C-alpha cells in the first residue's frame, strides 16, 4: 500500500462478533517529538492479525488484484507494491521513518551504505560529469569515487580545506554536478559546517549530498542546514547492533532540477516524447526519490533484504537512547585520553583542545558523536602493542556497534592509500580509531589504561 503524506491508512479490527471492522491507523507523526517519531513514524497497518511490530515481508513479489492493476503498476500509473527490488512493505516503514527523522520528502532503502552513496550519485551523474568531495570522508567512499565511478567516466576532485572558498571556486567546473561531504568524518572527527558548504553548492546551482552516518539525525539534520540529499550507512548507528548491512537515501525535495544551468537530464528529460519526465510526474518534492526507486536502484539492483530492513527498523526505535549513551561514553573517554601522559594527541572536535571546538559547540553542543581517534607513541609498533592488549574493545572494522571497537587505520582502512595521502589526511602510523560502544565507562577506561601501560612499557 502506498499513501500520500498526510493520508491515513485503514486497519482492520475484530468486533466482538468476529467480523472485521476498519479502523484508522496512524502513520503520520508530524509534529510529535523525535523519540516518539523514531518509534512510530511510517508504520503501516497490518490488517491480517494486527501485529504491533511490522512483520518481515519475505516476499519477492506481490499479488495484483486484477489485470488492470497489474498493467497500471507496471506503467507507473498506480503506485504500489510490485517487486521487492524497488519496494518492500517492511523496508518501506524504515524508509518513511528516516525521511521523517531527517526532514526529507521521501527515502529509499538499499543493501548497504556504499549502495546508498553509489545509487544517489548515479541519480545525478553521467559519464563525463564531474563532482567534488571533501577529502576527509570515509576511506571506502574514496575508493568508490576513485576506482568504481572513475571507471564509469565520472571524475572526482577533493577539497582539502572546506573552509577555503577559493579552493572550491578553483575546482568547480561547468561539468560539476554534485558536491559530497560528511557531517562527522572518521577517523579524525574533523566536522564540517553543512550550511557553509551548501551555500557554495547553491551559488553554483549544484546539489549537496551529505553522508550523515556518524552523526545520525539525532545529533544533526543536514537538510535543515541546506543539504539536498542525505545518505546513510544504516549498517552503523541507525541499525545499531552490528547485525545487518543496510543503506538509506533521503530526498530533501527542495532542489529545483530545472532552475539550474546544469543539466540533470535523468530527472528533467523525457525518455520518450510521450512519457513525462520524472520532474514533470513527481515535481521537485519527489522527482529524485522516484527516479532512484524506479530507475537507478531498480536497474542496478542493490535491494535490501526485508530481514535486514526489519533489523534496521528495530534499531531505529532506540536511536536516541543509544546515541546519548554512545556520546556520553565517547566524550568521557576523549577527555580522559587527552589527559593521559602516554597519549600524544586526541582527535575529538568536542574537546576544548580541538581546533574545531567552537564549531562543535555551535553545531553539536560539543557532542560530536562517538567515533574518534587518538595517537600513541612508537608509530606502528606502538599501535600494535595497544591493539593487542585490548580486552573489552574488539579489534574490528565497522563503527556504530553496541560494542566498543578499535582499529589502526594506517594498516587497515587506509592501507591502500599512498603514504603521502595518509600523511596529508593526518593518518599517523600510531593513530587508533575508536568507535565507542555502550559498555560500562569504567571498564572501557580500565581496558585502554592497561593497553596504554603496555605501550609505555615498550618505550
Ligand atoms: C561514513 C560511512 N559511510 C558509508 C560507509 C559504507 O557503508 P557500508 O559498509 O554499509 O557499505 C561507511 C562504512 O564504514 C561509513 O563509515
Coordinates of C-alpha atoms and ligand atoms in Angstrom, one line a residue:
X1 CA 0.0 0.0 0.0
X2 CA 1.4 3.4 -0.8
X3 CA 0.0 6.6 0.7
X4 CA 0.5 10.2 0.1
X5 CA 1.9 12.2 3.1
X6 CA -0.9 13.0 5.5
X7 CA -3.2 10.3 4.3
X8 CA -4.4 7.8 6.9
X9 CA -4.4 4.1 6.0
X10 CA -7.1 1.7 7.1
X11 CA -6.5 -1.1 9.5
X12 CA -8.8 -3.9 10.5
X13 CA -10.1 -4.7 14.0
X14 CA -12.1 -7.6 15.1
X15 CA -15.6 -6.8 16.6
X16 CA -17.0 -8.9 19.3
X17 CA -18.8 -11.0 16.7
X18 CA -15.5 -11.6 14.9
X19 CA -16.4 -9.5 11.9
X20 CA -13.6 -7.3 10.7
X21 CA -14.1 -3.6 11.3
X22 CA -12.0 -1.0 9.6
X23 CA -10.3 1.4 11.9
X24 CA -7.9 4.3 11.0
X25 CA -4.2 3.6 11.6
X26 CA -2.0 6.5 12.3
X27 CA 1.3 6.6 10.4
X28 CA 1.8 10.3 10.0
X29 CA 3.5 11.5 13.2
X30 CA 4.5 15.0 12.0
X31 CA 4.5 17.4 15.0
X32 CA 5.5 14.8 17.5
X33 CA 8.9 14.6 19.3
X34 CA 11.9 12.9 17.9
X35 CA 11.7 10.0 20.4
X36 CA 8.0 9.4 19.5
X37 CA 8.7 9.5 15.8
X38 CA 11.7 7.2 15.9
X39 CA 9.3 4.5 17.3
X40 CA 6.1 5.3 15.4
X41 CA 6.7 7.2 12.2
X42 CA 6.0 5.5 8.9
X43 CA 4.3 2.4 10.4
X44 CA 1.8 0.7 8.1
X45 CA -1.3 -1.1 9.2
X46 CA -1.0 -4.8 9.3
X47 CA -4.6 -5.8 8.6
X48 CA -4.1 -9.6 8.8
X49 CA -3.5 -10.1 12.5
X50 CA -2.9 -6.6 13.9
X51 CA 0.8 -7.3 14.6
X52 CA 2.1 -4.3 16.5
X53 CA 5.7 -4.8 15.2
X54 CA 5.9 -4.6 11.4
X55 CA 6.2 -8.1 10.0
X56 CA 9.1 -9.2 7.9
X57 CA 7.6 -9.4 4.4
X58 CA 9.9 -12.1 2.9
X59 CA 8.1 -12.0 -0.4
X60 CA 9.9 -11.2 -3.6
X61 CA 6.7 -10.1 -5.4
X62 CA 3.2 -9.0 -4.6
X63 CA -0.2 -10.2 -6.0
X64 CA -2.2 -7.8 -8.1
X65 CA -6.0 -7.5 -7.8
X66 CA -6.7 -7.9 -11.5
X67 CA -5.3 -7.4 -15.0
X68 CA -5.8 -3.6 -15.0
X69 CA -4.0 -3.1 -11.7
X70 CA -1.1 -5.2 -13.0
X71 CA -0.9 -3.0 -16.0
X72 CA -1.2 0.2 -14.0
X73 CA 1.5 -0.8 -11.6
X74 CA 3.9 -1.6 -14.4
X75 CA 3.0 1.6 -16.2
X76 CA 3.6 3.6 -13.0
X77 CA 0.1 5.0 -13.2
X78 CA -0.7 3.4 -9.9
X79 CA 1.7 3.5 -7.0
X80 CA 2.2 0.3 -5.0
X81 CA 3.8 -3.0 -4.4
X82 CA 5.2 -4.8 -7.4
X83 CA 8.5 -6.4 -6.8
X84 CA 10.8 -6.2 -3.8
X85 CA 13.8 -4.9 -5.8
X86 CA 12.2 -1.4 -5.7
X87 CA 9.6 -1.6 -2.9
X88 CA 9.0 -3.9 0.0
X89 CA 6.5 -3.2 2.8
X90 CA 8.9 -3.9 5.7
X91 CA 11.6 -1.7 4.2
X92 CA 9.0 1.0 3.4
X93 CA 8.5 1.6 7.1
X94 CA 12.2 2.3 7.7
X95 CA 12.1 4.5 4.6
X96 CA 9.2 6.6 5.8
X97 CA 10.7 6.8 9.3
X98 CA 14.1 8.0 8.2
X99 CA 12.5 10.5 5.8
X100 CA 10.6 11.9 8.8
X101 CA 13.5 11.9 11.2
X102 CA 15.8 13.7 8.6
X103 CA 13.1 16.1 7.5
X104 CA 13.0 14.8 3.9
X105 CA 10.1 14.2 1.5
X106 CA 10.9 10.5 0.9
X107 CA 13.6 7.9 1.2
X108 CA 14.7 4.6 -0.3
X109 CA 16.4 1.7 1.5
X110 CA 19.2 -0.3 -0.2
X111 CA 21.6 -3.1 0.7
X112 CA 24.5 -1.1 2.2
X113 CA 25.8 2.4 2.8
X114 CA 28.0 2.0 -0.2
X115 CA 25.0 1.2 -2.3
X116 CA 23.2 4.3 -0.9
X117 CA 26.1 6.5 -1.9
X118 CA 26.6 5.0 -5.4
X119 CA 22.9 5.0 -6.1
X120 CA 22.5 8.6 -5.0
X121 CA 25.4 9.7 -7.2
X122 CA 24.2 7.6 -10.2
X123 CA 20.9 9.5 -9.9
X124 CA 22.8 12.8 -10.6
X125 CA 25.9 12.0 -12.6
X126 CA 26.5 10.5 -16.0
X127 CA 29.7 9.6 -17.8
X128 CA 31.7 12.8 -18.5
X129 CA 30.3 14.5 -15.4
X130 CA 32.5 15.8 -12.5
X131 CA 31.8 16.1 -8.8
X132 CA 33.6 17.4 -5.7
X133 CA 34.0 15.8 -2.3
X134 CA 35.7 16.9 0.9
X135 CA 38.9 14.9 1.4
X136 CA 38.4 13.6 4.9
X137 CA 35.4 11.3 4.0
X138 CA 35.3 7.6 4.9
X139 CA 38.2 5.8 3.1
X140 CA 35.9 3.2 1.4
X141 CA 33.8 6.0 -0.1
X142 CA 37.0 7.5 -1.6
X143 CA 37.8 4.1 -3.2
X144 CA 34.3 4.0 -4.6
X145 CA 34.8 7.5 -6.1
X146 CA 38.3 6.9 -7.4
X147 CA 38.0 3.3 -8.6
X148 CA 34.4 2.5 -9.4
X149 CA 32.9 5.8 -10.5
X150 CA 36.2 6.7 -12.2
X151 CA 35.8 3.6 -14.4
X152 CA 32.4 4.8 -15.5
X153 CA 33.9 8.1 -16.7
X154 CA 32.7 10.1 -13.6
X155 CA 35.6 12.3 -12.3
X156 CA 36.1 13.5 -8.7
X157 CA 38.3 16.2 -7.1
X158 CA 38.8 16.5 -3.4
X159 CA 38.6 19.8 -1.4
X160 CA 41.2 19.6 1.4
X161 CA 40.1 22.7 3.3
X162 CA 36.3 23.1 3.2
X163 CA 36.6 26.5 4.9
X164 CA 38.6 27.8 1.9
X165 CA 36.1 29.3 -0.6
X166 CA 38.9 29.9 -3.1
X167 CA 39.7 26.2 -3.2
X168 CA 36.1 25.3 -4.1
X169 CA 35.9 28.1 -6.7
X170 CA 39.1 26.8 -8.3
X171 CA 37.8 23.2 -8.6
X172 CA 34.2 23.8 -9.7
X173 CA 33.8 23.2 -13.4
X174 CA 30.9 23.6 -15.8
X175 CA 30.5 19.8 -15.6
X176 CA 30.5 19.7 -11.8
X177 CA 27.1 18.2 -10.9
X178 CA 27.3 17.2 -7.2
X179 CA 29.1 18.1 -4.0
X180 CA 29.6 15.4 -1.4
X181 CA 30.6 15.7 2.2
X182 CA 30.1 14.1 5.6
X183 CA 28.8 15.7 8.8
X184 CA 31.3 13.9 11.2
X185 CA 34.1 12.3 9.2
X186 CA 36.1 9.5 10.7
X187 CA 38.7 8.7 11.9
X188 CA 39.6 12.3 12.7
X189 CA 36.3 13.7 13.9
X190 CA 37.0 16.8 11.8
X191 CA 33.5 18.1 11.5
X192 CA 32.2 20.2 8.6
X193 CA 29.7 23.1 8.5
X194 CA 27.0 21.9 6.2
X195 CA 25.4 25.4 5.9
X196 CA 28.7 26.9 4.6
X197 CA 29.2 24.1 2.0
X198 CA 25.5 24.3 1.0
X199 CA 25.9 28.0 0.3
X200 CA 28.8 27.4 -2.1
X201 CA 27.0 24.5 -3.8
X202 CA 23.8 26.5 -4.3
X203 CA 25.6 29.6 -5.5
X204 CA 26.7 27.4 -8.4
X205 CA 23.4 25.6 -8.8
X206 CA 24.8 22.2 -7.6
X207 CA 23.0 19.8 -5.2
X208 CA 24.7 18.9 -1.9
X209 CA 24.8 15.3 -0.9
X210 CA 25.7 14.6 2.8
X211 CA 26.6 11.4 4.5
X212 CA 25.1 11.6 8.0
X213 CA 26.2 8.1 9.1
X214 CA 28.2 9.0 12.1
X215 CA 26.1 11.9 13.4
X216 CA 22.6 10.4 12.7
X217 CA 19.5 12.7 12.6
X218 CA 19.5 12.6 16.4
X219 CA 22.7 14.8 16.5
X220 CA 22.2 16.9 13.3
X221 CA 19.8 17.0 10.4
X222 CA 21.7 18.2 7.3
X223 CA 18.6 19.1 5.3
X224 CA 17.9 21.8 8.0
X225 CA 21.3 23.2 7.2
X226 CA 20.8 23.3 3.4
X227 CA 21.7 19.7 2.2
X228 CA 19.6 18.4 -0.7
X229 CA 20.2 14.7 -0.3
X230 CA 21.2 12.7 2.8
X231 CA 22.7 9.3 2.7
X232 CA 23.4 6.8 5.5
X233 CA 25.2 3.6 6.1
X234 CA 22.5 2.4 8.4
X235 CA 24.8 -0.6 9.0
X236 CA 26.1 1.7 11.7
X237 CA 24.2 3.7 14.4
X238 CA 20.8 3.6 12.8
X239 CA 20.7 -0.2 12.9
X240 CA 22.9 0.0 15.9
X241 CA 23.7 -3.7 16.7
X242 CA 26.2 -4.6 14.1
X243 CA 23.9 -7.3 12.8
X244 CA 22.9 -6.3 9.3
X245 CA 24.1 -4.1 6.5
X246 CA 21.8 -1.5 5.0
X247 CA 21.8 1.9 3.5
X248 CA 19.3 4.8 3.1
X249 CA 19.0 7.7 0.7
X250 CA 16.8 10.6 1.8
X251 CA 15.4 13.2 -0.7
X252 CA 15.2 16.7 0.7
X253 CA 12.7 17.5 -2.0
X254 CA 13.8 21.2 -2.4
X255 CA 16.4 21.2 -5.2
X256 CA 15.0 22.7 -8.3
X257 CA 16.4 20.4 -11.0
X258 CA 15.1 22.6 -13.8
X259 CA 16.1 26.0 -12.5
X260 CA 19.9 25.5 -12.6
X261 CA 22.2 26.0 -15.6
X262 CA 23.5 22.5 -15.1
X263 CA 21.6 19.7 -16.9
X264 CA 20.1 17.0 -14.7
X265 CA 18.7 15.2 -17.7
X266 CA 18.0 11.9 -15.8
X267 CA 15.3 13.9 -13.9
X268 CA 14.3 16.6 -16.3
X269 CA 14.3 14.9 -19.8
X270 CA 11.6 12.7 -21.3
X271 CA 12.9 9.3 -22.2
X272 CA 10.2 9.1 -24.9
X273 CA 8.3 12.2 -26.2
X274 CA 5.0 10.8 -24.9
X275 CA 6.3 9.9 -21.4
X276 CA 6.6 12.7 -18.9
X277 CA 10.0 13.2 -17.2
X278 CA 10.4 12.4 -13.5
X279 CA 10.3 16.1 -12.7
X280 CA 7.0 16.5 -14.7
X281 CA 5.5 13.5 -13.0
X282 CA 6.6 13.9 -9.4
X283 CA 7.6 17.5 -9.0
X284 CA 10.6 18.9 -7.2
X285 CA 9.4 17.2 -4.0
X286 CA 9.7 13.6 -5.2
X287 CA 11.4 13.5 -8.5
X288 CA 14.8 12.3 -7.2
X289 CA 13.5 9.6 -4.8
X290 CA 11.1 8.3 -7.6
X291 CA 13.9 8.3 -10.1
X292 CA 16.1 6.2 -7.8
X293 CA 13.3 3.8 -6.9
X294 CA 12.0 3.3 -10.4
X295 CA 15.2 3.6 -12.4
X296 CA 18.7 3.8 -10.7
X297 CA 18.1 1.3 -7.8
X298 CA 15.6 -0.8 -9.8
X299 CA 18.1 -1.1 -12.7
X300 CA 21.3 -1.7 -10.8
X301 CA 19.5 -3.8 -8.2
X302 CA 21.2 -3.2 -4.8
X303 CA 18.0 -4.2 -3.0
X304 CA 17.8 -4.5 0.8
X305 CA 16.6 -7.9 2.2
X306 CA 13.4 -7.3 4.3
X307 CA 15.1 -9.3 7.1
X308 CA 17.8 -6.6 7.3
X309 CA 15.1 -4.0 6.8
X310 CA 13.4 -5.4 9.9
X311 CA 16.6 -5.2 11.9
X312 CA 17.1 -1.6 10.8
X313 CA 13.7 -0.7 12.0
X314 CA 14.2 -2.3 15.4
X315 CA 17.4 -0.3 15.7
X316 CA 15.8 3.0 14.8
X317 CA 13.3 2.7 17.6
X318 CA 16.1 3.1 20.2
X319 CA 18.3 5.5 18.3
X320 CA 18.2 8.5 20.7
X321 CA 18.8 6.4 23.8
X322 CA 21.8 4.7 22.3
X323 CA 23.2 7.9 20.8
X324 CA 23.1 9.6 24.2
X325 CA 25.0 6.8 25.8
X326 CA 27.4 6.4 22.9
X327 CA 28.3 10.1 23.1
X328 CA 28.4 10.3 26.9
X329 CA 30.9 7.4 26.9
X330 CA 32.9 8.9 24.0
X331 CA 33.2 12.3 25.5
X332 CA 34.3 11.0 28.8
X333 CA 36.9 8.7 27.1
X334 CA 38.2 11.5 24.8
X335 CA 38.7 13.8 27.8
X336 CA 40.4 11.0 29.8
X337 CA 42.7 10.2 26.9
X338 CA 43.5 13.9 26.4
X339 CA 45.0 14.0 29.9
X340 CA 46.8 10.6 29.7
X341 CA 50.6 11.0 29.8
X342 CA 51.2 8.3 27.2
X343 CA 48.8 9.6 24.6
X344 CA 50.3 12.0 22.1
X345 CA 47.1 13.6 20.8
X346 CA 43.3 13.1 20.6
X347 CA 41.1 14.0 17.7
X348 CA 37.7 14.8 19.1
X349 CA 36.0 18.0 17.9
X350 CA 34.1 18.4 21.2
X351 CA 37.3 18.7 23.3
X352 CA 38.3 22.3 24.2
X353 CA 41.8 21.4 22.9
X354 CA 40.4 20.8 19.3
X355 CA 40.8 23.4 16.6
X356 CA 37.1 22.6 15.7
X357 CA 35.8 23.2 19.3
X358 CA 33.9 26.4 18.6
X359 CA 32.1 24.8 15.6
X360 CA 31.5 21.6 17.6
X361 CA 29.9 23.7 20.3
X362 CA 27.7 25.7 17.8
X363 CA 26.5 22.7 15.8
X364 CA 26.5 19.8 18.3
X365 CA 26.8 21.4 21.8
X366 CA 30.2 19.7 21.9
X367 CA 28.7 16.2 21.3
X368 CA 30.4 15.2 18.1
X369 CA 29.5 11.5 18.0
X370 CA 31.4 8.5 19.3
X371 CA 33.9 7.8 16.6
X372 CA 37.2 9.5 17.0
X373 CA 40.9 8.8 17.1
X374 CA 44.0 9.2 19.3
X375 CA 47.7 8.7 18.6
X376 CA 50.1 6.6 20.6
X377 CA 53.9 7.0 20.6
X378 CA 56.1 4.4 18.8
X379 CA 54.3 4.5 15.4
X380 CA 53.1 1.1 14.1
X381 CA 54.7 -0.8 16.9
X382 CA 53.0 1.4 19.5
X383 CA 49.7 0.8 17.7
X384 CA 50.4 -2.9 17.5
X385 CA 51.0 -3.1 21.3
X386 CA 47.9 -1.1 22.1
X387 CA 45.6 -3.1 19.8
X388 CA 47.0 -6.4 21.0
X389 CA 46.5 -5.6 24.7
X390 CA 42.8 -4.7 24.4
X391 CA 40.2 -7.0 26.0
X392 CA 36.9 -5.1 26.1
X393 CA 37.4 -3.2 22.9
X394 CA 37.1 -5.6 19.9
X395 CA 39.8 -5.5 17.2
X396 CA 37.4 -4.8 14.4
X397 CA 36.4 -2.6 11.5
X398 CA 32.9 -1.3 11.5
X399 CA 31.6 1.6 13.6
X400 CA 28.3 2.3 15.4
X401 CA 28.0 -1.1 17.1
X402 CA 26.7 -1.5 20.7
X403 CA 30.3 -2.9 21.3
X404 CA 33.4 -0.7 21.5
X405 CA 35.7 -1.2 18.6
X406 CA 39.3 -0.2 17.9
X407 CA 41.4 -0.3 14.8
X408 CA 44.7 1.1 13.4
X409 CA 43.7 3.0 10.2
X410 CA 47.2 3.0 8.7
X411 CA 47.3 -0.8 8.4
X412 CA 43.6 -1.3 7.6
X413 CA 41.0 1.2 6.4
X414 CA 43.7 3.5 4.8
X415 CA 46.2 0.7 3.8
X416 CA 45.6 1.2 0.1
X417 CA 46.3 4.9 0.3
X418 CA 49.7 6.3 -0.6
X419 CA 51.9 7.3 2.3
X420 CA 51.7 10.9 1.1
X421 CA 47.9 10.9 1.1
X422 CA 47.8 9.2 4.5
X423 CA 50.1 11.9 5.9
X424 CA 48.1 14.7 4.3
X425 CA 44.9 13.2 5.9
X426 CA 46.7 13.0 9.3
X427 CA 46.7 9.2 9.4
X428 CA 49.8 8.8 11.6
X429 CA 51.1 5.2 11.9
X430 CA 50.3 5.4 15.6
X431 CA 46.7 6.6 15.1
X432 CA 44.0 4.4 16.7
X433 CA 40.3 4.8 15.7
X434 CA 37.7 4.1 18.4
X435 CA 34.0 3.5 17.9
X436 CA 32.8 3.8 21.5
X437 CA 30.0 1.5 22.4
X438 CA 27.5 1.2 25.3
X439 CA 29.6 -0.7 27.9
X440 CA 30.3 0.5 31.4
X441 CA 32.6 3.5 31.1
X442 CA 35.0 2.3 33.9
X443 CA 35.5 -0.9 32.0
X444 CA 36.5 1.0 28.8
X445 CA 38.8 3.2 30.8
X446 CA 40.5 0.3 32.5
X447 CA 40.9 -1.5 29.2
X448 CA 42.5 1.5 27.5
X449 CA 44.6 2.2 30.6
X450 CA 46.0 -1.3 30.6
X451 CA 46.8 -1.2 26.9
X452 CA 48.5 2.2 27.2
X453 CA 50.5 0.9 30.1
X454 CA 51.8 -1.8 27.8
X455 CA 52.7 0.9 25.2
X456 CA 54.6 2.8 27.8
X457 CA 56.5 -0.3 28.9
X458 CA 57.9 -0.7 25.4
X459 CA 59.2 2.9 25.1
Ligands
LIG1 C1 30.6 7.2 6.9 C2 30.4 6.0 6.2 N1 29.7 6.0 5.0 C3 29.5 4.9 4.3 C4 30.0 3.7 4.7 C5 29.7 2.4 3.9 O1 28.7 1.7 4.5 P1 28.5 0.1 4.3 O2 29.7 -0.6 4.9 O3 27.2 -0.1 4.9 O4 28.5 -0.1 2.8 C6 30.7 3.6 5.9 C7 31.3 2.3 6.3 O5 32.1 2.2 7.2 C8 31.0 4.8 6.6 O6 31.7 4.7 7.8

